[in-house]
């Protein structure tokens, strides 16, 4: 049998554990964005990276940011399939990027963790 | 006599170009569940190792039988680069878990050297060995580094212009160069101090993605944004630049084979392109499937290997 002192780590762990559906955390999202950082920016004017600038991406049709040369796969997703970036479509894209837009240039495989996706979308949305 | 001459002329007209006839192409379809090969490396025994980035595995293809099997690299793995080390083992830049990884080719045991935690996620890209048995690597978030597997000592440096370090290669005389995709330059690394010196290609915003050396130590660069292949000569400091053929070439990977022929993957043409520096002529080998998306090229004498990440296949170009 475990005494009260032995239960302390369990109680602490329960208190410190994130709750399901915890509040959005853009600061954590900025850390998650390190997965995207090599190719993307949310800072206005940083337009010479390998991927498109994500500032203002929500509401934009896929493959249409002026001045960026998208892959044929991403162009097709925007024009033929009518893909528009919303929180929902961006979440699905980050969950399985190649599955959603097969053949695109981006190699980043996506973010399997739903909290990671939510927080990084919060971070990108803030930049909007 | 006239008939003989006519026969000769017809034969010359009908004969395929000599260089083309020297290359045979073989395609290997990879097993399901371990596709999207990102990088490939071929060992001295002919075994081809490839990073199955989407499934977090290292693939091993026996070209004799065409059979491939997969070695799991652990939870969260998303391997990017693979090379064969001086010990004959595959060494991996394991991007998913931020570590350098060695796989024992016999036991298939996986050994990891994580980057210092304080560095955070660096998006590991490509490795190369120097002539002292140390492995150098790039991290696309703006770092490059070095691991001495004998001692476990690892150093990581900030790249001089931030994010971008991508392909990296060692010249025959042991110098190490990397390309910065976002930074549009190449850099030479001092093997003792670790200091990287930026070298600017002549084309602005060219998007230098990968580098490889020819037998003379000249550094070839695939330029993603410009669609050029360019060459830096360290002895003179001079550059030469050639535009790939086609309307909108995009040069992703570069590799120089044992005959000093330069191979480039061109996403614009969906083709592998071979460039002869002597004649300055290009020869295209289009993929038989759309969207081949070859992201890296490596080989051994007589063989050039290209992973088609978009078709889940490895392709070998055998040169005779």
mmCIF file of N, CA and C in Angstrom, chain B residues 43-107:
data_model
loop_
_atom_site.group_PDB
_atom_site.id
_atom_site.type_symbol
_atom_site.label_atom_id
_atom_site.label_comp_id
_atom_site.label_asym_id
_atom_site.label_seq_id
_atom_site.Cartn_x
_atom_site.Cartn_y
_atom_site.Cartn_z
ATOM 1 N N UNK B 43 26.326 1.265 -51.194
ATOM 2 C CA UNK B 43 27.553 0.793 -50.560
ATOM 3 C C UNK B 43 28.477 0.112 -51.549
ATOM 4 N N UNK B 44 29.682 -0.236 -51.065
ATOM 5 C CA UNK B 44 30.680 -0.867 -51.936
ATOM 6 C C UNK B 44 30.187 -2.210 -52.467
ATOM 7 N N UNK B 45 29.309 -2.876 -51.702
ATOM 8 C CA UNK B 45 28.792 -4.175 -52.156
ATOM 9 C C UNK B 45 27.582 -4.037 -53.070
ATOM 10 N N UNK B 46 27.197 -2.815 -53.375
ATOM 11 C CA UNK B 46 26.073 -2.586 -54.276
ATOM 12 C C UNK B 46 24.740 -2.416 -53.588
ATOM 13 N N UNK B 47 24.668 -2.659 -52.294
ATOM 14 C CA UNK B 47 23.400 -2.462 -51.571
ATOM 15 C C UNK B 47 23.021 -0.983 -51.569
ATOM 16 N N UNK B 48 21.751 -0.708 -51.858
ATOM 17 C CA UNK B 48 21.271 0.681 -51.842
ATOM 18 C C UNK B 48 20.459 0.917 -50.569
ATOM 19 N N UNK B 49 20.848 1.941 -49.829
ATOM 20 C CA UNK B 49 20.140 2.330 -48.601
ATOM 21 C C UNK B 49 19.383 3.619 -48.902
ATOM 22 N N UNK B 50 18.165 3.724 -48.407
ATOM 23 C CA UNK B 50 17.404 4.946 -48.674
ATOM 24 C C UNK B 50 16.590 5.345 -47.448
ATOM 25 N N UNK B 51 16.360 6.641 -47.340
ATOM 26 C CA UNK B 51 15.558 7.137 -46.233
ATOM 27 C C UNK B 51 14.088 7.122 -46.643
ATOM 28 N N UNK B 52 13.296 6.354 -45.928
ATOM 29 C CA UNK B 52 11.843 6.330 -46.130
ATOM 30 C C UNK B 52 11.280 7.356 -45.157
ATOM 31 N N UNK B 53 11.263 8.597 -45.615
ATOM 32 C CA UNK B 53 11.026 9.706 -44.697
ATOM 33 C C UNK B 53 9.621 9.664 -44.087
ATOM 34 N N UNK B 54 8.645 9.358 -44.899
ATOM 35 C CA UNK B 54 7.264 9.416 -44.402
ATOM 36 C C UNK B 54 6.986 8.367 -43.339
ATOM 37 N N UNK B 55 7.664 7.218 -43.426
ATOM 38 C CA UNK B 55 7.358 6.147 -42.475
ATOM 39 C C UNK B 55 8.398 6.046 -41.367
ATOM 40 N N UNK B 56 9.426 6.929 -41.387
ATOM 41 C CA UNK B 56 10.423 6.912 -40.318
ATOM 42 C C UNK B 56 11.301 5.676 -40.326
ATOM 43 N N UNK B 57 11.648 5.215 -41.519
ATOM 44 C CA UNK B 57 12.439 3.990 -41.628
ATOM 45 C C UNK B 57 13.644 4.203 -42.546
ATOM 46 N N UNK B 58 14.592 3.279 -42.430
ATOM 47 C CA UNK B 58 15.683 3.203 -43.395
ATOM 48 C C UNK B 58 15.429 1.979 -44.259
ATOM 49 N N UNK B 59 15.455 2.184 -45.567
ATOM 50 C CA UNK B 59 15.236 1.081 -46.493
ATOM 51 C C UNK B 59 16.554 0.491 -46.952
ATOM 52 N N UNK B 60 16.489 -0.788 -47.268
ATOM 53 C CA UNK B 60 17.682 -1.489 -47.772
ATOM 54 C C UNK B 60 17.243 -2.291 -48.984
ATOM 55 N N UNK B 61 17.820 -1.941 -50.157
ATOM 56 C CA UNK B 61 17.450 -2.616 -51.404
ATOM 57 C C UNK B 61 18.615 -3.468 -51.892
ATOM 58 N N UNK B 62 18.316 -4.727 -52.189
ATOM 59 C CA UNK B 62 19.295 -5.601 -52.834
ATOM 60 C C UNK B 62 19.056 -5.508 -54.337
ATOM 61 N N UNK B 63 19.933 -4.835 -55.073
ATOM 62 C CA UNK B 63 19.662 -4.638 -56.507
ATOM 63 C C UNK B 63 19.685 -5.957 -57.280
ATOM 64 N N UNK B 64 20.321 -6.975 -56.738
ATOM 65 C CA UNK B 64 20.362 -8.261 -57.418
ATOM 66 C C UNK B 64 19.002 -8.928 -57.465
ATOM 67 N N UNK B 65 18.294 -8.867 -56.354
ATOM 68 C CA UNK B 65 16.978 -9.522 -56.274
ATOM 69 C C UNK B 65 15.832 -8.531 -56.433
ATOM 70 N N UNK B 66 16.132 -7.244 -56.238
ATOM 71 C CA UNK B 66 15.077 -6.229 -56.283
ATOM 72 C C UNK B 66 14.258 -6.185 -55.010
ATOM 73 N N UNK B 67 14.652 -6.967 -54.009
ATOM 74 C CA UNK B 67 13.886 -6.993 -52.762
ATOM 75 C C UNK B 67 14.379 -5.891 -51.817
ATOM 76 N N UNK B 68 13.422 -5.255 -51.169
ATOM 77 C CA UNK B 68 13.761 -4.205 -50.207
ATOM 78 C C UNK B 68 13.097 -4.515 -48.875
ATOM 79 N N UNK B 69 13.803 -4.203 -47.806
ATOM 80 C CA UNK B 69 13.182 -4.308 -46.490
ATOM 81 C C UNK B 69 13.457 -3.038 -45.724
ATOM 82 N N UNK B 70 12.730 -2.872 -44.624
ATOM 83 C CA UNK B 70 12.725 -1.594 -43.917
ATOM 84 C C UNK B 70 13.138 -1.756 -42.468
ATOM 85 N N UNK B 71 13.952 -0.832 -42.000
ATOM 86 C CA UNK B 71 14.437 -0.854 -40.617
ATOM 87 C C UNK B 71 13.832 0.348 -39.887
ATOM 88 N N UNK B 72 13.011 0.116 -38.869
ATOM 89 C CA UNK B 72 12.412 1.243 -38.135
ATOM 90 C C UNK B 72 13.479 2.032 -37.377
ATOM 91 N N UNK B 73 13.350 3.357 -37.404
ATOM 92 C CA UNK B 73 14.321 4.206 -36.709
ATOM 93 C C UNK B 73 13.771 4.774 -35.410
ATOM 94 N N UNK B 74 12.603 4.345 -35.017
ATOM 95 C CA UNK B 74 12.071 4.757 -33.721
ATOM 96 C C UNK B 74 10.945 5.763 -33.846
ATOM 97 N N UNK B 75 10.221 5.993 -32.727
ATOM 98 C CA UNK B 75 9.089 6.916 -32.739
ATOM 99 C C UNK B 75 9.513 8.327 -33.132
ATOM 100 N N UNK B 76 8.717 8.949 -33.969
ATOM 101 C CA UNK B 76 8.979 10.338 -34.357
ATOM 102 C C UNK B 76 10.013 10.500 -35.454
ATOM 103 N N UNK B 77 10.557 9.389 -35.951
ATOM 104 C CA UNK B 77 11.629 9.509 -36.947
ATOM 105 C C UNK B 77 11.079 9.986 -38.289
ATOM 106 N N UNK B 78 11.873 10.808 -38.963
ATOM 107 C CA UNK B 78 11.577 11.275 -40.328
ATOM 108 C C UNK B 78 12.926 11.533 -40.996
ATOM 109 N N UNK B 79 13.634 10.462 -41.371
ATOM 110 C CA UNK B 79 15.010 10.626 -41.841
ATOM 111 C C UNK B 79 15.088 11.372 -43.171
ATOM 112 N N UNK B 80 16.094 12.233 -43.276
ATOM 113 C CA UNK B 80 16.259 13.036 -44.496
ATOM 114 C C UNK B 80 17.419 12.513 -45.333
ATOM 115 N N UNK B 81 18.653 12.657 -44.835
ATOM 116 C CA UNK B 81 19.818 12.281 -45.628
ATOM 117 C C UNK B 81 20.409 10.951 -45.191
ATOM 118 N N UNK B 82 21.068 10.276 -46.148
ATOM 119 C CA UNK B 82 21.819 9.062 -45.805
ATOM 120 C C UNK B 82 23.066 9.008 -46.676
ATOM 121 N N UNK B 83 24.176 8.628 -46.063
ATOM 122 C CA UNK B 83 25.427 8.402 -46.786
ATOM 123 C C UNK B 83 26.065 7.132 -46.222
ATOM 124 N N UNK B 84 27.031 6.581 -46.947
ATOM 125 C CA UNK B 84 27.778 5.451 -46.424
ATOM 126 C C UNK B 84 29.071 5.990 -45.805
ATOM 127 N N UNK B 85 29.297 5.661 -44.551
ATOM 128 C CA UNK B 85 30.478 6.142 -43.852
ATOM 129 C C UNK B 85 31.714 5.334 -44.213
ATOM 130 N N UNK B 86 32.879 5.767 -43.746
ATOM 131 C CA UNK B 86 34.110 5.015 -43.999
ATOM 132 C C UNK B 86 34.090 3.621 -43.369
ATOM 133 N N UNK B 87 33.172 3.414 -42.429
ATOM 134 C CA UNK B 87 33.015 2.091 -41.806
ATOM 135 C C UNK B 87 32.056 1.194 -42.583
ATOM 136 N N UNK B 88 31.556 1.681 -43.719
ATOM 137 C CA UNK B 88 30.643 0.887 -44.541
ATOM 138 C C UNK B 88 29.201 0.900 -44.069
ATOM 139 N N UNK B 89 28.917 1.658 -43.029
ATOM 140 C CA UNK B 89 27.550 1.706 -42.472
ATOM 141 C C UNK B 89 26.798 2.921 -43.006
ATOM 142 N N UNK B 90 25.478 2.818 -43.090
ATOM 143 C CA UNK B 90 24.684 4.006 -43.422
ATOM 144 C C UNK B 90 24.585 4.962 -42.226
ATOM 145 N N UNK B 91 24.831 6.240 -42.498
ATOM 146 C CA UNK B 91 24.734 7.311 -41.502
ATOM 147 C C UNK B 91 23.636 8.264 -41.960
ATOM 148 N N UNK B 92 22.832 8.692 -41.003
ATOM 149 C CA UNK B 92 21.587 9.377 -41.349
ATOM 150 C C UNK B 92 21.481 10.701 -40.601
ATOM 151 N N UNK B 93 21.010 11.728 -41.315
ATOM 152 C CA UNK B 93 20.561 12.945 -40.635
ATOM 153 C C UNK B 93 19.084 12.727 -40.329
ATOM 154 N N UNK B 94 18.796 12.421 -39.071
ATOM 155 C CA UNK B 94 17.451 12.020 -38.658
ATOM 156 C C UNK B 94 16.690 13.275 -38.218
ATOM 157 N N UNK B 95 16.020 13.827 -39.183
ATOM 158 C CA UNK B 95 15.387 15.126 -38.982
ATOM 159 C C UNK B 95 14.267 15.079 -37.939
ATOM 160 N N UNK B 96 13.504 14.005 -37.942
ATOM 161 C CA UNK B 96 12.345 13.940 -37.055
ATOM 162 C C UNK B 96 12.699 14.034 -35.583
ATOM 163 N N UNK B 97 13.799 13.382 -35.199
ATOM 164 C CA UNK B 97 14.179 13.369 -33.790
ATOM 165 C C UNK B 97 15.458 14.152 -33.511
ATOM 166 N N UNK B 98 15.922 14.944 -34.520
ATOM 167 C CA UNK B 98 17.034 15.871 -34.269
ATOM 168 C C UNK B 98 18.313 15.140 -33.847
ATOM 169 N N UNK B 99 18.675 14.109 -34.584
ATOM 170 C CA UNK B 99 19.833 13.301 -34.176
ATOM 171 C C UNK B 99 20.590 12.789 -35.394
ATOM 172 N N UNK B 100 21.876 12.507 -35.182
ATOM 173 C CA UNK B 100 22.655 11.768 -36.167
ATOM 174 C C UNK B 100 22.514 10.290 -35.808
ATOM 175 N N UNK B 101 22.277 9.467 -36.802
ATOM 176 C CA UNK B 101 21.978 8.061 -36.543
ATOM 177 C C UNK B 101 22.863 7.169 -37.412
ATOM 178 N N UNK B 102 23.353 6.104 -36.803
ATOM 179 C CA UNK B 102 24.088 5.072 -37.550
ATOM 180 C C UNK B 102 23.316 3.763 -37.446
ATOM 181 N N UNK B 103 23.214 3.082 -38.582
ATOM 182 C CA UNK B 103 22.583 1.763 -38.582
ATOM 183 C C UNK B 103 23.643 0.725 -38.917
ATOM 184 N N UNK B 104 23.770 -0.250 -38.065
ATOM 185 C CA UNK B 104 24.750 -1.301 -38.320
ATOM 186 C C UNK B 104 24.262 -2.178 -39.482
ATOM 187 N N UNK B 105 25.058 -2.288 -40.550
ATOM 188 C CA UNK B 105 24.553 -3.025 -41.719
ATOM 189 C C UNK B 105 24.380 -4.520 -41.459
ATOM 190 N N UNK B 106 25.071 -5.063 -40.463
ATOM 191 C CA UNK B 106 24.920 -6.493 -40.165
ATOM 192 C C UNK B 106 23.794 -6.727 -39.145
ATOM 193 N N UNK B 107 23.939 -6.116 -37.967
ATOM 194 C CA UNK B 107 22.955 -6.367 -36.907
ATOM 195 C C UNK B 107 21.690 -5.536 -37.057
#
